[in-house]
Coordinates of C-alpha atoms in Angstrom, one line a residue:
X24 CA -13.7 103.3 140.3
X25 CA -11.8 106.5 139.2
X26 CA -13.0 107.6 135.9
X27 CA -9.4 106.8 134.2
X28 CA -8.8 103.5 135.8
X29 CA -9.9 100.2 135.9
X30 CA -8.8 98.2 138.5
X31 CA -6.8 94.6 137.5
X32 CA -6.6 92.1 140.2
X33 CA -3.7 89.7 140.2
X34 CA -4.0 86.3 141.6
X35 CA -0.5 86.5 143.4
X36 CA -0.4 83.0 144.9
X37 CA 2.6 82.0 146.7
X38 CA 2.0 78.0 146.8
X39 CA 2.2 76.0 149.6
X40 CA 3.7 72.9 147.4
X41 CA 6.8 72.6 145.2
X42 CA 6.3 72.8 141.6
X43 CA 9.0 72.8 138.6
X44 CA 10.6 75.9 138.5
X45 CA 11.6 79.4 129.8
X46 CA 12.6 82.9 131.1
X47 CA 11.0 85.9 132.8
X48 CA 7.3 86.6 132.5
X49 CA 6.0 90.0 132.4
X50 CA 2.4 91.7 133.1
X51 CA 0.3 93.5 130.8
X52 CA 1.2 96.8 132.3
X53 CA 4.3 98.8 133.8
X54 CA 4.6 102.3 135.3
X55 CA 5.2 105.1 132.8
X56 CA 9.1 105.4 134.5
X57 CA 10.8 103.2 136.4
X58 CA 9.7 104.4 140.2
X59 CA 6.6 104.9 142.1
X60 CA 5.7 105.1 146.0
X61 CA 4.3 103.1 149.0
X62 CA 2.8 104.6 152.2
X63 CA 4.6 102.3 154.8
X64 CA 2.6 102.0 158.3
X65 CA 2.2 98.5 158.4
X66 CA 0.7 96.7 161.8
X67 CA -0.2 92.9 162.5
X68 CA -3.5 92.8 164.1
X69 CA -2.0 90.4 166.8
X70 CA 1.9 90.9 166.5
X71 CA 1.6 94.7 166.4
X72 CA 4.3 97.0 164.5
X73 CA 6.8 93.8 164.8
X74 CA 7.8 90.9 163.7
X75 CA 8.6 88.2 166.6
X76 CA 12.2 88.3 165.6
X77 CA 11.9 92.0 166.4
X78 CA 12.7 93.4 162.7
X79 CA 9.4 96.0 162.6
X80 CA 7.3 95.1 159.3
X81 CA 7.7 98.8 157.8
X82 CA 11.5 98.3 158.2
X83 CA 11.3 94.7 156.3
X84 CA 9.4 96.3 153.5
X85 CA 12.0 98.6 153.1
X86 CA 14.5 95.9 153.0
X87 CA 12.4 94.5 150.1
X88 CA 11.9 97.5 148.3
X89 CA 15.9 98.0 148.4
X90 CA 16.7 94.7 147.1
X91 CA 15.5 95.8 143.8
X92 CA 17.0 99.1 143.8
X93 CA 20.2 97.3 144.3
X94 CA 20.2 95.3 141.0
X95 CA 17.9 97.4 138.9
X96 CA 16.9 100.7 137.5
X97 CA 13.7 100.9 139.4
X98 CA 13.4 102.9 142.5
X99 CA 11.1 103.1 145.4
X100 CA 10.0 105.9 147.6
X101 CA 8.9 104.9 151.5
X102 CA 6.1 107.0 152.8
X103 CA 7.0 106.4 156.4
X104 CA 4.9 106.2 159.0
X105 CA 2.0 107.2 156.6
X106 CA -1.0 105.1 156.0
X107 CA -2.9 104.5 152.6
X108 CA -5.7 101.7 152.8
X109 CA -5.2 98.8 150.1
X110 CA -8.8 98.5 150.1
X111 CA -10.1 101.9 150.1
X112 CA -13.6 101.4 149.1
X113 CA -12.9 97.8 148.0
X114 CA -11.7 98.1 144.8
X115 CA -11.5 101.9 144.0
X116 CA -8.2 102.8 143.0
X117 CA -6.8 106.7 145.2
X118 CA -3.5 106.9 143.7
X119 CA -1.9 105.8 147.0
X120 CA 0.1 102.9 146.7
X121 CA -0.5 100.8 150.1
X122 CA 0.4 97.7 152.1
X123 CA -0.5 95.7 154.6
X124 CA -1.4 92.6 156.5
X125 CA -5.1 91.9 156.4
X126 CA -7.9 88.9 156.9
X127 CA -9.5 89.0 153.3
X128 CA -8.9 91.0 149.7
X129 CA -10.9 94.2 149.6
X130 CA -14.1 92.0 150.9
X131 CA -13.2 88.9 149.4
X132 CA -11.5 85.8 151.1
X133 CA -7.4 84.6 150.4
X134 CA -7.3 81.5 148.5
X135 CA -6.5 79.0 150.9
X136 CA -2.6 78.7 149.8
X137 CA -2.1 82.7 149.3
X138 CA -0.2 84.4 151.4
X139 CA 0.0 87.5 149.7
X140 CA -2.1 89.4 147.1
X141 CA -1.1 92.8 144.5
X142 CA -3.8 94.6 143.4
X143 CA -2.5 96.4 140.4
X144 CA -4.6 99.4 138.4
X145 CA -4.0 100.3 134.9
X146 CA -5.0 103.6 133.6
X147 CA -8.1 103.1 130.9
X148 CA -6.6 106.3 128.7
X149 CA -3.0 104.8 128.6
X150 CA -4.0 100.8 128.3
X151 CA -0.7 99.1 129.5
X152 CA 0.2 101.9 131.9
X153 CA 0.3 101.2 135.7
X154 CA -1.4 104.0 137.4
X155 CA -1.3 102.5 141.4
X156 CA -0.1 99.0 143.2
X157 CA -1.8 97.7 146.5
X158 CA 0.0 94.9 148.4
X159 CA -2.1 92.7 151.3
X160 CA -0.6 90.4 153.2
X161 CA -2.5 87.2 154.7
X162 CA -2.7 87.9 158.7
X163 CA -4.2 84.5 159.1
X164 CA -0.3 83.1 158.1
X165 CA 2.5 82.8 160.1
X166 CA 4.8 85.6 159.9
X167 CA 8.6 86.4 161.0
X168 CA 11.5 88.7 159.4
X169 CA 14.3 86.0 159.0
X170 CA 17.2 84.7 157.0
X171 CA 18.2 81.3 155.5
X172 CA 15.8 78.3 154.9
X173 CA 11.9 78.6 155.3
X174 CA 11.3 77.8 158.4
X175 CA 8.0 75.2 157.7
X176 CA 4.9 77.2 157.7
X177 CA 6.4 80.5 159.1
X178 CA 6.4 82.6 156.8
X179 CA 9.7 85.3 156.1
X180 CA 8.1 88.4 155.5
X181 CA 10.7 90.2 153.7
X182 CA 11.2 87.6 150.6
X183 CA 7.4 87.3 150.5
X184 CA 7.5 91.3 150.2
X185 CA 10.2 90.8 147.5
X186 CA 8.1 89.1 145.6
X187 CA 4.8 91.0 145.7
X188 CA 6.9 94.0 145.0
X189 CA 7.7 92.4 141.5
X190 CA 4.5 92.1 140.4
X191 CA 3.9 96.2 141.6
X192 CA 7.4 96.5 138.8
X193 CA 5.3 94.9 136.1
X194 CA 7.2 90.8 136.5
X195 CA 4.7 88.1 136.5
X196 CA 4.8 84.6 137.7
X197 CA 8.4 82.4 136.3
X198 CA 7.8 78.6 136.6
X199 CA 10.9 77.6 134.5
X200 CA 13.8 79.4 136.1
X201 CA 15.3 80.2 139.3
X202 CA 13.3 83.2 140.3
X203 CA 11.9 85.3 143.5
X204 CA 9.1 85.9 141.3
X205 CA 8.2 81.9 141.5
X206 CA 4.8 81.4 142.6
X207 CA 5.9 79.3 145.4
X208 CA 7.5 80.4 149.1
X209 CA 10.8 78.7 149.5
X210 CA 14.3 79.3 149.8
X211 CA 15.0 82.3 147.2
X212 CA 15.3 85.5 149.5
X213 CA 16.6 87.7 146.6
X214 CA 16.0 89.0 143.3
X215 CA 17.8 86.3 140.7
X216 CA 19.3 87.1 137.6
X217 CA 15.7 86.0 135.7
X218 CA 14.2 88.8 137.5
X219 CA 16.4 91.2 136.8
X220 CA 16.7 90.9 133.1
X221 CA 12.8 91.1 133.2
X222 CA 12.9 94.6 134.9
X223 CA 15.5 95.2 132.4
X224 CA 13.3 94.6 129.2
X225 CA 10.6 96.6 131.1
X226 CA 12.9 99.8 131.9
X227 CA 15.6 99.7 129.9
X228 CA 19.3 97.2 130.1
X229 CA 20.5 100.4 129.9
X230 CA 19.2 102.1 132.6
X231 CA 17.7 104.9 131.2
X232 CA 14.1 104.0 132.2
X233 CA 12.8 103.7 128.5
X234 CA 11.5 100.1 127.5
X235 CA 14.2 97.9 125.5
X236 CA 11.3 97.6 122.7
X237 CA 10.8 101.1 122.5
X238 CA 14.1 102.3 122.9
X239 CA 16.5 103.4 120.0
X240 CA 19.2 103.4 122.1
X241 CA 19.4 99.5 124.2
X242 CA 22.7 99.0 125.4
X243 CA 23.6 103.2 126.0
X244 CA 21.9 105.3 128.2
X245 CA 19.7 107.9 125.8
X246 CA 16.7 109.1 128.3
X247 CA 15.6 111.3 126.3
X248 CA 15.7 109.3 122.9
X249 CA 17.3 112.5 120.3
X250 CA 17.9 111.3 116.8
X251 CA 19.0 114.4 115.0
X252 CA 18.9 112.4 111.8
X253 CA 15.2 110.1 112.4
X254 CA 17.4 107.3 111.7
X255 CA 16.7 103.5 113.5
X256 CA 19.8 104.4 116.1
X257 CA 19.2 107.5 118.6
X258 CA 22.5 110.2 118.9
X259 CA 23.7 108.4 121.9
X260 CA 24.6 105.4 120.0
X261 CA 24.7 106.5 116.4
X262 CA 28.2 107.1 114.8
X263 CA 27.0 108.9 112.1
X264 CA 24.7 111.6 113.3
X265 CA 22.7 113.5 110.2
X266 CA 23.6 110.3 108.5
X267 CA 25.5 112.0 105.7
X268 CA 28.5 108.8 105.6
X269 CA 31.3 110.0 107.3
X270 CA 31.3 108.8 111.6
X271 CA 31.2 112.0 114.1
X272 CA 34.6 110.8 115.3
X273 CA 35.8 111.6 111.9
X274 CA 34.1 114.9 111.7
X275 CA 34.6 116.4 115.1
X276 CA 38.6 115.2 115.0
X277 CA 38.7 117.6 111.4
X278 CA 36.7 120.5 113.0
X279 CA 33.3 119.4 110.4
X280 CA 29.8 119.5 112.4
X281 CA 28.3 116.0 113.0
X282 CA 24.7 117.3 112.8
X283 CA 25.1 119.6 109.8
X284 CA 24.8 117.2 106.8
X285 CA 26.1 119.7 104.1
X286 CA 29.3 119.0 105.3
X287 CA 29.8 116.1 103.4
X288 CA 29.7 117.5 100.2
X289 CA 32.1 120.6 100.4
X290 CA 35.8 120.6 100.2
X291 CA 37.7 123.1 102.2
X292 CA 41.2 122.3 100.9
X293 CA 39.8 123.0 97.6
X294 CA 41.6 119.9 96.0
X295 CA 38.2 118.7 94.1
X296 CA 37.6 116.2 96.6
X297 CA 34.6 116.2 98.6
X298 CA 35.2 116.2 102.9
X299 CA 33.0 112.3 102.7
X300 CA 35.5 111.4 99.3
X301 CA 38.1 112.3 102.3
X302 CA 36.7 110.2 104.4
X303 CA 35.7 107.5 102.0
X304 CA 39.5 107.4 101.2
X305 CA 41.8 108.1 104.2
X306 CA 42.9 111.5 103.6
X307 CA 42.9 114.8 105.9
X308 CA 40.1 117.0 104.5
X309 CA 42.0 120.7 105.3
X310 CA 45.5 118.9 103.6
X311 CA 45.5 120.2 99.6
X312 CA 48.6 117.8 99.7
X313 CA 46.2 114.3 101.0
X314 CA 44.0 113.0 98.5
X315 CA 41.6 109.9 98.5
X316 CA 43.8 106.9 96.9
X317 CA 41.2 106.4 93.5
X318 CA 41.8 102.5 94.3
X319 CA 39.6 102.5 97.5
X320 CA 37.2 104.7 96.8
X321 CA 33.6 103.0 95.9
X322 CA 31.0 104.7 93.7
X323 CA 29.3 107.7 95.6
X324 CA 25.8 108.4 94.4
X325 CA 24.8 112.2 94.5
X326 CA 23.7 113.1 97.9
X327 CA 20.8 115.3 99.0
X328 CA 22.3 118.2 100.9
X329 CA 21.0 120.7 103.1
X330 CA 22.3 124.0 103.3

């Protein structure tokens, strides 16, 4: 076991039985941003590098892996042709993500309905933080790379792939909803709108890879999460940015600085009427001739300026 990780097996159990399909479910943990790796060199002990259809398995996991990429923020970065064991030293995290088909889990035997197994690690230091993802598929099942209905008790690699690599994103098992991310092998071959909206929460609806409950910015992309002011709303979605009353639309159309509160409270027409009283009341702040109408403006209490 490395010395900042502790391994966390998941029970990823694809039923072999219907069940009933509330809303997405998510795992304890999720990778710091919204991308990591897998070394892809994948081989069936009987079948070889290929499926029977002919698809190879490294190019179905690709597949899989883009599926996600195509609806989400989250990206994923092939390794071709490179191997990292799974199982290195049963349990033992390496920082490699890796995949492939084998005959038990790091020593211990499948359930007798799994078909595929993630092995995620979560960093002891950062508790919640995904540090590496291991995905083994059952060789003892029946496997082909196809399209359309299951086909009995062969098994489509690629939707099964699809699945394991949502729980590598941070989704857990959905019994309520239409899902890929359903713990039972059936007809869903792509991600559903339930899955996505849980990758969303993870990463960000905005796409900018920062957690909707962390970020101050949901619905507009603000990466880097600036809030000039250390208000509730970061500067990519606040329309008052050092908070001083008037919007920044209002301040950068009259030539004022959006980040330099002190602007509110000077008046460079020099008709006694502060640049947030021109605001405040609907008058040009560098126009001596427009004045606030006295009718709409509200009490202003005395603002704290800087200089």
């Amino acid at each position: 076991m490395k010395g900042v990780s502790a391994r966390t097996g998941l029970a990823v159990c694809l039923l072999l039985l219907s069940v009933q399909a509330g809303a997405y479910s998510l795992l304890e943990s999720r990778w710091p941003t919204p991308d990591t790796h897998f070394y892809v060199s994948i081989v069936h002990d009987q079948l070889g590098y290929s499926s029977p259809s002919g698809t190879s398995w490294n190019a179905g996991f690709e597949a899989a892996m883009a599926l996600w990429e195509r609806d989400t923020v989250f990206q994923f970065t092939a390794y071709r042709n490179s191997y990292a064991s799974p199982c290195l030293n049963g349990f033992t995290a390496d920082g490699n993500n890796g995949v492939g088909f084998l005959d038990e889990v790091c020593g211990f035997g499948f359930g007798s309905t799994t078909l595929a197994t993630t092995i995620n690690t979560t960093s002891v230091k950062a508790p919640g933080t995904t540090t590496e993802s291991d995905i083994i598929f059952n060789e003892s099942r029946d496997w082909d790379i196809y399209t359309g209905p299951q086909r009995g008790n062969t098994y489509d690699f690629i939707r099964i792939a699809v699945h394991e690599l949502g729980h590598t994103i941070g989704l857990d098992h959905e019994n309520n909803l239409q899902a890929i991310m359903q713990p039972v092998a059936g007809n869903i071959e792509v991600p559903q709108q339930d899955d996505i909206n849980g990758v969303a929460v993870l990463y960000g609806r905005d796409y900018d890879g920062v957690p909707d409950d962390l970020d101050n910015c949901p619905d507009i992309s603000n990466p880097g999460q600036e809030n000039n002011d250390g208000d509730a709303e970061g500067d990519a979605c606040d329309d008052d940015d050092d908070n001083d009353g008037m919007s920044d639309d209002f301040e950068i159309a009259n030539g004022l600085k959006p980040r330099k509160a002190a602007d509110a409270g000077r008046d460079p027409d020099g008709d006694k009427y502060t640049n947030l009283e021109e605001y405040l009341g609907g008058s040009a702040p560098h126009d001596p001739k427009s004045v606030p109408s006295r009718q709409v403006l509200p009490f202003i209490a005395p603002l704290l300026l800087d200089d």
